[in-house]
């Protein structure tokens, strides 16, 4: 499978949209101005950054001046969480996040290291969905910020962020959501959701790696955590990454334009893959929520085998097992473990995804390859046992 | 003057080297891998990032694994200073920086906001050089980190960083230097200097805006200040900005190869500009150190006029006055003020710089334009007075 071909492989490697590359190219080749300088070259860069800001805001709602460009989704998540901590530092407090957050949320919550701060975990059910009754207990008057991802990167389950935001606000907490996986795949609107901060990642949107954004609602109690010039409203000082900011803006504009069409198309391909695998692999199980799920994501457990072995036997498929290898010992995905998935099923899991460049032929080929690979691994396992 | 033409204009707008653009282009168009993923596309990106890390280390000394890629010089400066503070947070302490630091150093020192932390300022003399006797008093046993820029962005004065590092170490403090202006223009070697941390900025090196690096000496007491995946040795988690990292590596490789030649050439052009201005503008003054100075920088004070007025009368020159406009009121440069420069001289200052694309003809034209502009503004001022 070619690098740009993302059939069951867009998760580890999303290509860059050629239209995005064209949009940013002038800012690498001829438009060198610094947006913070006042001369004519600077103004051209400033205008381009402002336009990108409006494009991002148009995709997710909110005002352009509420968008802060960052170097990654991790930076955006850290900015939201550590910024809320910095703002409330004098009084101390608690943070709350779900049991299935990305390390870029889970670690700043846990490792922030400020004295007097604690973190509470909100459990999820067997479909990966937040347990709202547990959330009602976990989110307290002392909670400064609740951070729950909009959708999960491994299983695609989409969380009830609007309900969580209402609950957080009723306790006086800020609501942040890491929407890295969702933006561009499903409709995401900061005002509908009622969140105070929302994370976007460029390379999940067919922009290059190295750019992201944080939406921060006007007036939200989030303080800057780095200091320097006045760029990005003082929240992210430093000379702007003009070319990649332009790229992210273009990627958002394209994603908004294509959203309805992409959604229907990806869901169709994804469901066709699932039907084919069900037909060829008796006992295969779906991980994640059957309906409340990203249209491009399919996480399945192959029965009686390790997911890694199936992928190894189908090497032309760029996918991910969602499991981490620790010192040679295969460990089950922490997301599946938090969903109460038993060990063998978790170890049999493979995360498959489809993307803009995936075709119906790719799906047919991938289905056949995965079924053949599973039969092969299964036969080898039976022969050896 | 065209945007790529940096005669007396490279300071606000350094172009990107076409060779750098070529080096990064494949990582925008075909090589989409995520360096943290294990499949073949990921390995290609990983190899490219590793190569860039070696290229940066080769230019400034130190080991490749001591280089942490960042999104800007500001981020690198914050990482060094707030990381030293985070590491020593339990015991509290003091920071020391010079009186002429960039806001990306001065502000994290002053605004860090941790209780029990204080900042001391090391004064400079009338050439912009650190007062070493004052430093000996200011740097105390309680000082956790000393941060002094390698060279100043406005006047180009190069500091005795090696002596400062020895002094800092003798008091048990870490030594950080912001070498944004120096790397690629003069020889900078972290081992010769003996620093614990050193900041590099891509767009000062003919790489694009949006990438920088921090050299952190192995074992230096600098803790991470953002949290997520394990990228960049845990110091800068988040998916790597592969294309711009490749660009920074290429820019460092080119800068190392061209250093001796560029230095001699820039100094020749810069000195020719200075001679021309001295001949045409009686009473013009040089700001900064006459010898210990970057080869590309010329900061001069035009007599009897505002620097901004001279530049406004020579609009084809992209330069900078180094003064900030506050609510319509012209304020003298804080760097010149710290050097004890009287107000009229400071307000007459213009920062001029030369770059790789500057030609001898550009210098001749710029000299003539500036002299004519000065005479014009001067005559207008005399007529009005």
XYZ file of C-alpha atoms in Angstrom:
770
model
C 0.000 0.000 0.000
C 1.399 3.382 -0.998
C 1.997 5.983 1.693
C -0.832 8.155 0.445
C -3.255 5.198 0.408
C -4.946 5.129 3.755
C -7.277 2.152 3.445
C -7.389 0.767 6.940
C -4.353 2.837 7.632
C -5.158 6.505 8.014
C -4.696 6.493 11.766
C -0.930 6.291 11.924
C -0.371 8.167 8.673
C -2.820 10.749 7.370
C -1.555 12.283 4.127
C -1.434 16.042 3.516
C -4.076 17.391 1.152
C -2.334 18.712 -2.010
C -4.635 21.753 -1.865
C -3.257 22.469 1.622
C 0.322 22.198 0.344
C -0.495 24.695 -2.425
C -2.024 27.136 0.055
C 1.064 27.152 2.266
C 3.700 27.066 -0.489
C 3.904 30.864 -1.047
C 4.736 31.292 2.651
C 7.747 29.031 2.230
C 8.951 30.422 -1.093
C 8.197 34.129 -1.360
C 6.157 35.604 1.532
C 8.714 35.736 4.315
C 7.246 38.507 6.454
C 7.000 38.361 10.210
C 3.359 38.947 11.167
C 4.474 40.991 14.179
C 6.435 43.511 12.144
C 4.751 46.552 10.682
C 6.186 46.754 7.176
C 4.409 45.535 4.076
C 5.846 41.973 4.133
C 4.771 41.654 7.721
C 1.263 42.807 6.946
C 0.884 40.142 4.272
C 1.810 37.446 6.786
C -0.486 39.011 9.376
C -3.396 38.974 6.921
C -2.740 35.300 6.112
C -2.673 34.341 9.807
C -5.891 36.286 10.419
C -7.563 34.553 7.497
C -6.524 31.142 8.832
C -7.904 32.082 12.238
C -11.263 32.897 10.662
C -11.207 29.594 8.728
C -10.615 27.585 11.902
C -13.352 29.476 13.746
C -15.759 28.909 10.860
C -15.306 25.126 11.164
C -15.800 24.836 14.929
C -17.827 27.940 15.772
C -16.705 30.619 18.167
C -14.987 33.872 17.323
C -11.689 34.100 15.406
C -10.061 35.866 18.361
C -10.836 32.802 20.511
C -8.461 30.643 18.403
C -4.859 30.247 19.642
C -2.486 28.511 17.218
C -0.101 25.963 18.755
C 2.612 23.561 17.586
C 0.631 20.394 18.308
C -2.474 18.975 19.920
C -0.355 18.079 22.925
C 0.605 21.730 23.340
C -3.061 22.768 23.056
C -4.114 20.216 25.699
C -1.318 21.289 28.037
C -2.220 24.945 27.487
C -5.839 24.311 28.511
C -5.112 22.153 31.555
C -1.978 23.818 32.912
C -3.506 27.212 32.079
C -6.552 26.423 34.207
C -4.245 25.231 36.994
C -2.106 28.378 36.696
C -5.188 30.594 36.859
C -6.447 28.864 40.005
C -3.017 28.214 41.512
C -3.554 30.264 44.628
C -6.568 28.300 45.750
C -5.474 24.825 44.528
C -8.140 22.314 43.570
C -8.988 19.208 41.569
C -9.014 18.192 37.932
C -11.221 15.509 36.382
C -10.619 13.537 33.208
C -11.968 10.334 31.700
C -10.316 6.929 32.071
C -9.533 6.801 28.339
C -7.799 10.127 27.668
C -4.769 10.474 25.412
C -1.486 10.886 27.378
C -1.468 14.560 26.293
C -4.447 15.085 28.625
C -3.958 12.338 31.180
C -0.324 13.205 31.925
C -0.639 16.973 32.446
C -3.529 16.182 34.801
C -1.516 13.623 36.760
C 2.017 15.017 36.526
C 1.326 18.673 37.018
C 3.016 18.298 40.341
C 1.593 21.365 42.001
C 1.016 20.827 45.643
C -2.578 20.716 46.721
C -3.840 19.531 43.319
C -5.538 16.181 42.799
C -7.058 14.424 39.789
C -10.249 12.351 39.613
C -11.014 9.798 36.923
C -14.432 9.451 35.291
C -15.037 5.803 34.275
C -16.455 4.649 30.929
C -18.832 1.778 30.129
C -18.161 -1.232 27.875
C -18.788 0.876 24.750
C -16.297 3.519 25.835
C -19.021 6.006 26.766
C -18.645 8.209 29.861
C -20.710 7.015 32.812
C -22.744 10.168 33.506
C -23.866 8.961 36.938
C -20.233 8.500 37.903
C -19.413 11.913 36.416
C -22.087 13.441 38.639
C -20.234 12.071 41.672
C -16.673 12.702 40.460
C -17.130 16.344 39.413
C -17.216 18.356 42.629
C -17.362 21.928 43.790
C -13.546 21.877 44.073
C -13.113 20.737 40.458
C -11.395 23.469 38.442
C -11.498 21.795 35.026
C -13.084 18.719 33.461
C -11.225 17.400 30.411
C -12.912 14.659 28.361
C -12.019 13.856 24.767
C -14.697 14.495 22.141
C -14.084 11.088 20.584
C -11.657 8.330 21.375
C -8.649 7.737 19.143
C -8.758 3.939 19.451
C -12.435 3.012 19.354
C -14.036 6.206 18.009
C -16.746 6.467 20.676
C -18.193 10.008 20.781
C -18.800 11.411 24.266
C -21.789 13.416 25.522
C -19.677 16.582 25.804
C -22.662 18.941 25.911
C -24.105 17.138 28.958
C -20.665 16.997 30.587
C -20.144 20.729 30.000
C -23.493 21.512 31.599
C -22.595 19.325 34.583
C -19.115 20.885 34.872
C -20.553 24.406 34.748
C -23.176 23.553 37.377
C -20.269 22.800 39.718
C -18.279 25.878 38.698
C -15.692 23.920 36.672
C -14.316 24.723 33.233
C -14.920 22.187 30.437
C -12.158 21.245 27.991
C -12.434 18.691 25.220
C -9.692 17.213 23.061
C -11.442 17.107 19.684
C -8.331 15.987 17.772
C -10.068 12.945 16.287
C -13.463 14.563 15.700
C -12.895 17.883 13.960
C -13.365 17.396 10.226
C -15.021 13.992 10.678
C -18.182 14.966 12.547
C -19.824 18.304 13.236
C -18.145 20.031 16.179
C -19.400 23.408 17.400
C -18.011 25.004 20.539
C -21.232 26.899 21.201
C -23.501 23.881 20.794
C -21.171 21.910 23.061
C -20.810 24.763 25.522
C -17.133 24.030 26.136
C -14.609 26.549 27.457
C -11.661 25.110 25.547
C -11.344 22.728 22.604
C -8.240 21.175 21.009
C -7.684 20.807 17.249
C -4.788 18.970 15.560
C -3.627 19.778 12.028
C -2.370 16.396 10.891
C -5.689 14.726 11.697
C -7.244 17.181 9.245
C -4.919 16.584 6.279
C -2.657 19.495 7.259
C 1.043 18.842 8.063
C 2.323 17.699 11.435
C 3.513 20.560 13.629
C 0.412 22.714 14.020
C -2.702 22.669 16.169
C -5.028 25.116 17.840
C -6.831 25.669 21.085
C -10.189 27.397 21.139
C -10.444 29.331 24.400
C -13.818 30.884 25.138
C -13.560 34.644 25.727
C -13.111 35.278 29.431
C -12.400 31.634 30.357
C -10.235 31.379 33.478
C -7.200 30.002 31.650
C -3.874 31.800 32.226
C -0.869 31.811 29.897
C 1.804 29.240 30.719
C 4.569 30.610 28.512
C 5.777 34.183 28.314
C 7.363 36.470 25.753
C 6.012 38.758 23.035
C 2.301 39.458 22.751
C 1.511 36.995 19.964
C -1.753 34.997 20.011
C -3.299 37.337 22.531
C -0.400 36.632 24.892
C -1.407 32.963 25.203
C 1.246 31.606 22.831
C 4.115 34.064 22.496
C 6.756 33.458 19.836
C 7.040 34.188 16.121
C 4.071 32.617 14.369
C 4.458 29.430 12.327
C 2.978 31.272 9.357
C 3.163 28.515 6.716
C 1.653 25.781 8.890
C -0.991 28.136 10.288
C -2.030 28.923 6.715
C -2.080 25.154 6.078
C -4.331 24.500 9.086
C -6.698 27.257 7.968
C -6.919 25.798 4.466
C -7.428 22.291 5.880
C -10.323 23.548 8.036
C -11.905 25.316 5.092
C -11.694 22.122 3.008
C -12.969 19.940 5.861
C -15.997 22.166 6.356
C -16.809 22.138 2.663
C -16.501 18.331 2.427
C -17.899 17.355 5.827
C -21.324 15.963 4.851
C -20.013 14.157 1.800
C -16.930 12.754 3.585
C -19.017 11.539 6.517
C -21.436 9.551 4.377
C -18.676 8.158 2.198
C -16.380 7.122 5.056
C -19.234 5.558 7.000
C -20.213 3.550 3.898
C -16.683 2.246 3.370
C -16.142 1.559 7.070
C -19.434 -0.375 7.335
C -18.643 -2.367 4.213
C -15.319 -3.369 5.783
C -17.117 -4.417 8.965
C -19.694 -6.500 7.046
C -16.923 -8.213 5.086
C -14.969 -9.023 8.222
C -18.077 -10.348 9.989
C -18.741 -12.639 7.025
C -15.168 -13.938 6.881
C -14.239 -14.067 10.574
C -16.854 -15.826 12.715
C -16.750 -14.516 16.271
C -15.156 -11.158 15.408
C -16.244 -8.440 17.860
C -16.725 -4.707 17.483
C -15.054 -2.517 20.126
C -16.579 0.867 20.898
C -20.099 2.176 20.535
C -22.078 0.792 17.601
C -23.737 4.133 16.744
C -22.109 6.957 18.711
C -18.859 6.568 16.862
C -16.622 8.400 14.366
C -17.597 7.506 10.791
C -14.046 6.460 9.858
C -13.111 4.219 12.787
C -13.455 0.454 13.156
C -11.892 -1.298 16.128
C -12.404 -5.069 16.038
C -11.155 -8.042 18.027
C -10.163 -11.095 16.022
C -11.035 -14.261 17.959
C -8.393 -16.635 19.241
C -5.378 -14.680 17.999
C -3.304 -11.588 18.738
C -4.231 -8.546 16.667
C -0.538 -7.923 16.073
C -0.132 -11.375 14.511
C -2.997 -10.721 12.069
C -1.445 -7.419 11.019
C 1.989 -9.037 10.692
C 0.438 -11.613 8.332
C -1.167 -8.791 6.297
C 1.858 -6.514 5.964
C 0.447 -4.361 3.165
C -2.088 -2.931 5.603
C -0.903 0.018 7.641
C -3.026 -0.269 10.764
C -2.462 -0.246 14.464
C -3.172 -2.779 17.179
C -3.702 -0.090 19.765
C -1.580 -2.136 22.133
C 1.793 -1.127 23.457
C 4.782 -3.402 23.591
C 6.496 -3.181 26.957
C 9.856 -4.919 27.178
C 8.773 -7.607 24.726
C 5.629 -8.317 26.709
C 2.454 -7.465 24.808
C 0.155 -5.376 26.984
C -3.518 -4.820 26.174
C -4.701 -1.346 25.213
C -5.394 0.765 28.297
C -8.486 2.148 26.563
C -9.943 -1.343 26.043
C -8.954 -2.275 29.591
C -10.798 0.796 30.931
C -13.846 -0.353 28.934
C -13.763 -3.631 30.866
C -12.681 -5.617 27.823
C -11.250 -9.003 28.870
C -7.574 -9.601 28.165
C -7.823 -12.011 25.232
C -10.327 -9.842 23.421
C -8.175 -6.760 24.034
C -5.070 -8.522 22.716
C -7.001 -9.578 19.602
C -7.909 -5.961 18.802
C -6.968 -4.114 15.626
C -7.796 -0.467 14.982
C -8.723 0.141 11.353
C -9.631 3.427 9.788
C -10.590 4.785 6.406
C -9.714 8.137 4.903
C -10.380 10.521 2.041
C -8.205 8.574 -0.385
C -9.664 5.149 0.475
C -11.582 3.505 -2.387
C -14.138 0.691 -2.526
C -11.446 -1.478 -4.131
C -9.133 -0.807 -1.187
C -11.873 -2.037 1.148
C -12.391 -5.230 -0.845
C -8.672 -5.949 -0.889
C -8.204 -5.129 2.793
C -11.139 -7.338 3.793
C -9.763 -10.296 1.824
C -6.239 -9.743 3.188
C -7.374 -9.543 6.797
C -9.626 -12.606 6.533
C -6.831 -14.625 4.922
C -4.329 -13.401 7.504
C -6.659 -14.312 10.382
C -7.265 -17.833 8.974
C -3.533 -18.306 8.548
C -2.670 -17.157 12.093
C -5.597 -19.112 13.539
C -4.516 -22.337 11.756
C -0.936 -21.871 12.927
C -2.145 -21.329 16.504
C -4.379 -24.466 16.370
C -1.568 -26.558 14.847
C 0.810 -25.479 17.587
C -1.732 -26.042 20.420
C 13.202 46.424 -2.376
C 11.914 42.890 -3.040
C 10.905 40.745 -0.049
C 13.870 38.426 -0.570
C 16.279 41.354 -0.660
C 17.531 41.878 2.840
C 19.893 44.812 2.452
C 19.555 46.661 5.704
C 16.397 44.724 6.197
C 17.159 41.195 7.227
C 16.238 41.754 10.835
C 12.490 41.882 10.477
C 12.361 39.557 7.476
C 14.955 36.862 6.887
C 14.136 34.873 3.730
C 14.078 31.074 3.610
C 17.017 29.458 1.820
C 15.710 27.712 -1.348
C 17.960 24.745 -0.471
C 16.096 24.482 2.843
C 12.738 24.552 1.054
C 13.912 21.723 -1.212
C 15.059 19.636 1.760
C 11.699 19.883 3.501
C 9.464 19.578 0.428
C 9.309 15.738 0.358
C 7.972 15.801 3.917
C 5.069 17.948 2.793
C 4.311 16.126 -0.455
C 5.061 12.409 -0.111
C 6.643 11.359 3.201
C 3.725 11.571 5.593
C 4.879 9.138 8.271
C 4.580 9.796 11.972
C 8.051 9.353 13.507
C 6.497 7.744 16.568
C 4.808 4.942 14.635
C 6.627 1.737 13.820
C 5.694 1.090 10.212
C 7.905 1.887 7.273
C 6.521 5.415 6.648
C 7.080 6.213 10.279
C 10.679 5.000 10.154
C 11.431 7.276 7.212
C 10.212 10.274 9.193
C 12.104 9.104 12.278
C 15.339 8.830 10.263
C 14.842 12.353 8.896
C 14.280 13.795 12.380
C 17.366 11.978 13.680
C 19.436 13.327 10.821
C 18.256 16.875 11.525
C 19.135 16.420 15.191
C 22.684 15.442 14.207
C 22.913 18.447 11.862
C 21.915 20.859 14.632
C 24.363 19.249 17.066
C 27.146 19.460 14.485
C 26.687 23.239 14.205
C 26.643 24.040 17.932
C 28.534 21.121 19.459
C 27.091 18.752 22.009
C 25.454 15.407 21.389
C 22.442 14.895 19.097
C 20.411 13.513 22.022
C 20.915 16.852 23.810
C 18.870 18.674 21.127
C 15.139 19.204 21.782
C 13.130 20.573 18.852
C 10.588 23.283 19.689
C 8.074 25.447 17.848
C 9.957 28.712 18.404
C 12.814 30.377 20.212
C 10.315 31.653 22.746
C 9.274 28.077 23.510
C 12.936 27.058 23.884
C 13.635 29.950 26.276
C 10.537 29.173 28.331
C 11.489 25.488 28.404
C 14.927 26.282 29.823
C 13.805 28.818 32.422
C 10.497 27.321 33.556
C 12.097 23.856 33.411
C 14.847 24.954 35.805
C 12.196 26.495 38.050
C 10.073 23.312 37.905
C 13.086 21.173 38.781
C 13.919 23.323 41.807
C 10.340 24.174 42.704
C 10.381 22.558 46.111
C 13.207 24.674 47.377
C 12.369 27.928 45.549
C 15.154 30.312 44.657
C 16.294 33.124 42.389
C 16.826 33.658 38.683
C 19.251 36.132 37.111
C 19.094 37.654 33.646
C 20.664 40.635 31.927
C 19.007 44.026 31.617
C 18.725 43.661 27.821
C 17.087 40.249 27.366
C 14.403 39.572 24.789
C 10.872 39.393 26.306
C 10.977 35.610 25.735
C 13.623 35.428 28.501
C 12.796 38.485 30.573
C 9.082 37.685 30.909
C 9.290 34.029 31.984
C 11.835 35.165 34.585
C 9.576 37.945 35.888
C 6.101 36.532 35.360
C 6.649 32.949 36.417
C 4.537 33.735 39.417
C 5.784 30.942 41.640
C 5.793 31.986 45.232
C 9.215 32.287 46.747
C 10.946 32.996 43.430
C 12.734 36.262 42.702
C 14.658 37.613 39.737
C 17.852 39.667 39.708
C 18.992 41.865 36.845
C 22.601 42.031 35.653
C 23.373 45.507 34.263
C 25.239 46.240 31.015
C 27.713 48.998 30.176
C 27.346 51.653 27.468
C 28.404 49.164 24.757
C 25.770 46.656 25.829
C 28.328 44.371 27.474
C 27.515 42.578 30.747
C 29.180 44.179 33.756
C 31.088 41.173 35.149
C 31.722 42.839 38.520
C 28.002 43.390 38.900
C 27.373 39.804 37.792
C 29.699 38.623 40.547
C 27.455 40.358 43.079
C 24.090 39.538 41.500
C 24.665 35.787 41.011
C 24.274 34.241 44.468
C 24.251 30.858 46.104
C 20.429 30.883 45.831
C 20.507 31.523 42.070
C 19.075 28.515 40.214
C 19.650 29.714 36.659
C 21.460 32.574 34.937
C 20.064 33.460 31.502
C 22.031 35.919 29.361
C 21.639 36.222 25.598
C 24.655 35.276 23.482
C 24.279 38.430 21.409
C 21.772 41.232 21.487
C 19.102 41.491 18.800
C 19.185 45.290 18.609
C 22.846 46.253 18.885
C 24.600 42.925 18.209
C 26.923 43.056 21.237
C 28.309 39.576 22.015
C 28.424 38.651 25.701
C 31.203 36.860 27.628
C 29.049 33.750 28.028
C 31.968 31.467 28.862
C 32.992 33.676 31.803
C 29.376 33.993 32.922
C 28.916 30.195 32.779
C 32.009 29.686 34.929
C 30.722 32.238 37.422
C 27.225 30.694 37.451
C 28.642 27.224 37.992
C 30.879 28.433 40.812
C 27.669 29.486 42.623
C 25.842 26.250 41.753
C 23.571 27.872 39.153
C 22.681 26.617 35.693
C 23.689 28.761 32.694
C 21.278 29.328 29.785
C 21.959 31.501 26.752
C 19.547 32.634 24.061
C 21.743 32.305 20.971
C 18.938 33.115 18.521
C 20.875 35.951 16.905
C 24.309 34.313 17.000
C 23.964 30.778 15.659
C 24.941 30.767 11.996
C 26.536 34.222 12.202
C 29.395 33.553 14.602
C 30.911 30.355 15.943
C 28.837 29.010 18.840
C 29.907 25.841 20.663
C 28.064 24.665 23.769
C 31.159 22.928 25.121
C 33.480 25.890 24.619
C 30.886 28.118 26.259
C 30.186 25.612 29.027
C 26.448 26.375 29.007
C 23.756 24.030 30.299
C 21.116 25.165 27.827
C 21.209 27.133 24.577
C 18.365 28.415 22.382
C 18.328 28.274 18.565
C 15.713 29.830 16.262
C 15.034 28.544 12.752
C 13.967 31.721 10.996
C 17.158 33.528 12.023
C 19.009 30.764 10.173
C 17.126 30.952 6.844
C 14.728 28.169 7.896
C 10.974 28.880 8.085
C 9.238 30.458 11.061
C 7.743 27.904 13.451
C 10.744 25.853 14.534
C 13.530 26.216 17.066
C 15.595 24.040 19.342
C 16.920 23.964 22.865
C 20.225 22.301 23.600
C 20.022 20.810 27.103
C 23.247 19.416 28.504
C 22.873 15.764 29.561
C 21.942 15.636 33.231
C 21.121 19.356 33.538
C 18.557 19.992 36.267
C 15.794 21.076 33.869
C 12.423 19.343 34.222
C 9.758 18.988 31.518
C 7.018 21.609 31.608
C 4.564 19.942 29.242
C 3.352 16.370 29.355
C 2.124 13.741 26.931
C 3.813 11.119 24.759
C 7.521 10.421 25.083
C 8.706 12.494 22.121
C 11.954 14.516 22.361
C 13.120 12.543 25.359
C 9.936 13.520 27.192
C 10.923 17.207 27.138
C 8.646 18.203 24.264
C 5.814 15.718 23.854
C 3.558 15.909 20.799
C 3.778 14.702 17.213
C 6.973 16.055 15.699
C 6.902 18.926 13.207
C 8.773 16.730 10.735
C 8.984 19.099 7.762
C 10.191 22.127 9.732
C 12.600 19.995 11.785
C 14.111 18.750 8.527
C 14.293 22.400 7.414
C 16.104 23.464 10.577
C 18.587 20.603 10.175
C 19.304 21.593 6.582
C 19.630 25.263 7.572
C 22.194 24.334 10.250
C 24.148 22.216 7.820
C 24.251 25.093 5.316
C 25.137 27.649 7.998
C 28.064 25.535 9.191
C 29.370 25.090 5.674
C 29.114 28.831 4.900
C 30.042 30.286 8.297
C 33.568 31.583 7.620
C 32.700 32.949 4.187
C 29.404 34.531 5.345
C 31.070 36.161 8.331
C 33.769 37.875 6.293
C 31.360 38.935 3.582
C 28.687 40.299 5.955
C 31.250 42.169 8.019
C 32.663 43.742 4.831
C 29.237 44.909 3.664
C 28.200 46.084 7.120
C 31.409 48.092 7.568
C 31.064 49.638 4.124
C 27.560 50.787 5.096
C 28.918 52.276 8.304
C 31.717 54.119 6.486
C 29.247 55.496 3.967
C 26.878 56.694 6.677
C 29.728 58.307 8.638
C 30.791 60.178 5.500
C 27.266 61.384 4.714
C 25.848 62.004 8.194
C 28.165 64.093 10.404
C 27.578 63.257 14.057
C 26.112 59.789 13.447
C 26.844 57.459 16.384
C 27.356 53.709 16.584
C 25.349 51.866 19.251
C 26.743 48.630 20.648
C 30.267 47.317 20.961
C 32.647 48.347 18.169
C 34.408 44.947 18.005
C 32.507 42.373 20.086
C 29.518 42.479 17.781
C 27.646 40.295 15.274
C 29.103 40.727 11.780
C 25.710 41.582 10.233
C 24.412 44.181 12.687
C 24.714 47.957 12.590
C 22.765 50.077 15.057
C 23.288 53.800 14.529
C 21.784 56.998 15.907
C 21.067 59.748 13.384
C 21.685 63.147 14.976
C 18.878 65.632 15.542
C 16.069 63.473 14.186
C 13.912 60.488 15.048
C 15.095 57.192 13.568
C 11.531 56.442 12.563
C 11.361 59.647 10.514
C 14.520 58.718 8.600
C 13.109 55.274 7.785
C 9.757 56.757 6.784
C 11.630 59.015 4.324
C 13.481 55.982 2.918
C 10.532 53.624 2.497
C 12.315 51.135 0.247
C 14.488 50.102 3.180
C 13.024 47.441 5.430
C 14.711 48.195 8.728
C 13.652 48.676 12.282
C 13.973 51.544 14.696
C 14.147 49.257 17.679
C 11.726 51.529 19.447
C 8.213 50.643 20.434
C 5.216 52.827 19.900
C 3.064 53.024 23.023
C -0.318 54.679 22.542
C 1.068 57.001 19.911
C 3.927 58.099 22.158
C 7.354 57.125 20.837
C 9.358 55.353 23.543
C 13.110 54.790 23.293
C 14.407 51.228 22.980
C 14.651 49.567 26.388
C 17.953 48.017 25.296
C 19.483 51.416 24.524
C 18.024 52.807 27.754
C 19.657 49.970 29.724
C 22.948 50.882 28.020
C 22.623 54.393 29.446
C 21.950 55.933 26.044
C 20.404 59.407 26.431
C 16.847 59.836 25.156
C 17.525 61.846 21.979
C 20.244 59.484 20.839
C 18.009 56.490 21.564
C 15.121 58.015 19.616
C 17.467 58.669 16.671
C 18.476 55.002 16.501
C 17.977 52.729 13.512
C 18.866 49.042 13.507
C 20.274 47.963 10.140
C 21.375 44.507 9.169
C 22.781 42.729 6.161
C 22.111 39.181 5.022
C 23.141 36.455 2.626
C 21.340 38.013 -0.315
C 22.672 41.524 0.257
C 24.963 42.813 -2.512
C 27.524 45.619 -2.660
C 25.099 47.517 -4.925
C 22.388 47.202 -2.265
C 24.758 48.778 0.239
C 25.577 51.676 -2.069
C 21.897 52.326 -2.718
C 20.927 51.998 0.955
C 23.687 54.388 2.026
C 22.597 57.008 -0.491
C 18.912 56.601 0.446
C 19.565 56.898 4.161
C 21.828 59.943 3.814
C 19.287 61.690 1.568
C 16.457 60.769 3.931
C 18.372 62.090 6.933
C 19.153 65.396 5.175
C 15.502 65.770 4.186
C 14.170 65.093 7.690
C 16.860 67.275 9.235
C 16.034 70.217 6.919
C 12.326 69.840 7.668
C 13.044 69.794 11.399
C 15.269 72.908 11.163
C 12.705 74.720 9.024
C 9.945 73.938 11.491
C 12.046 74.907 14.547
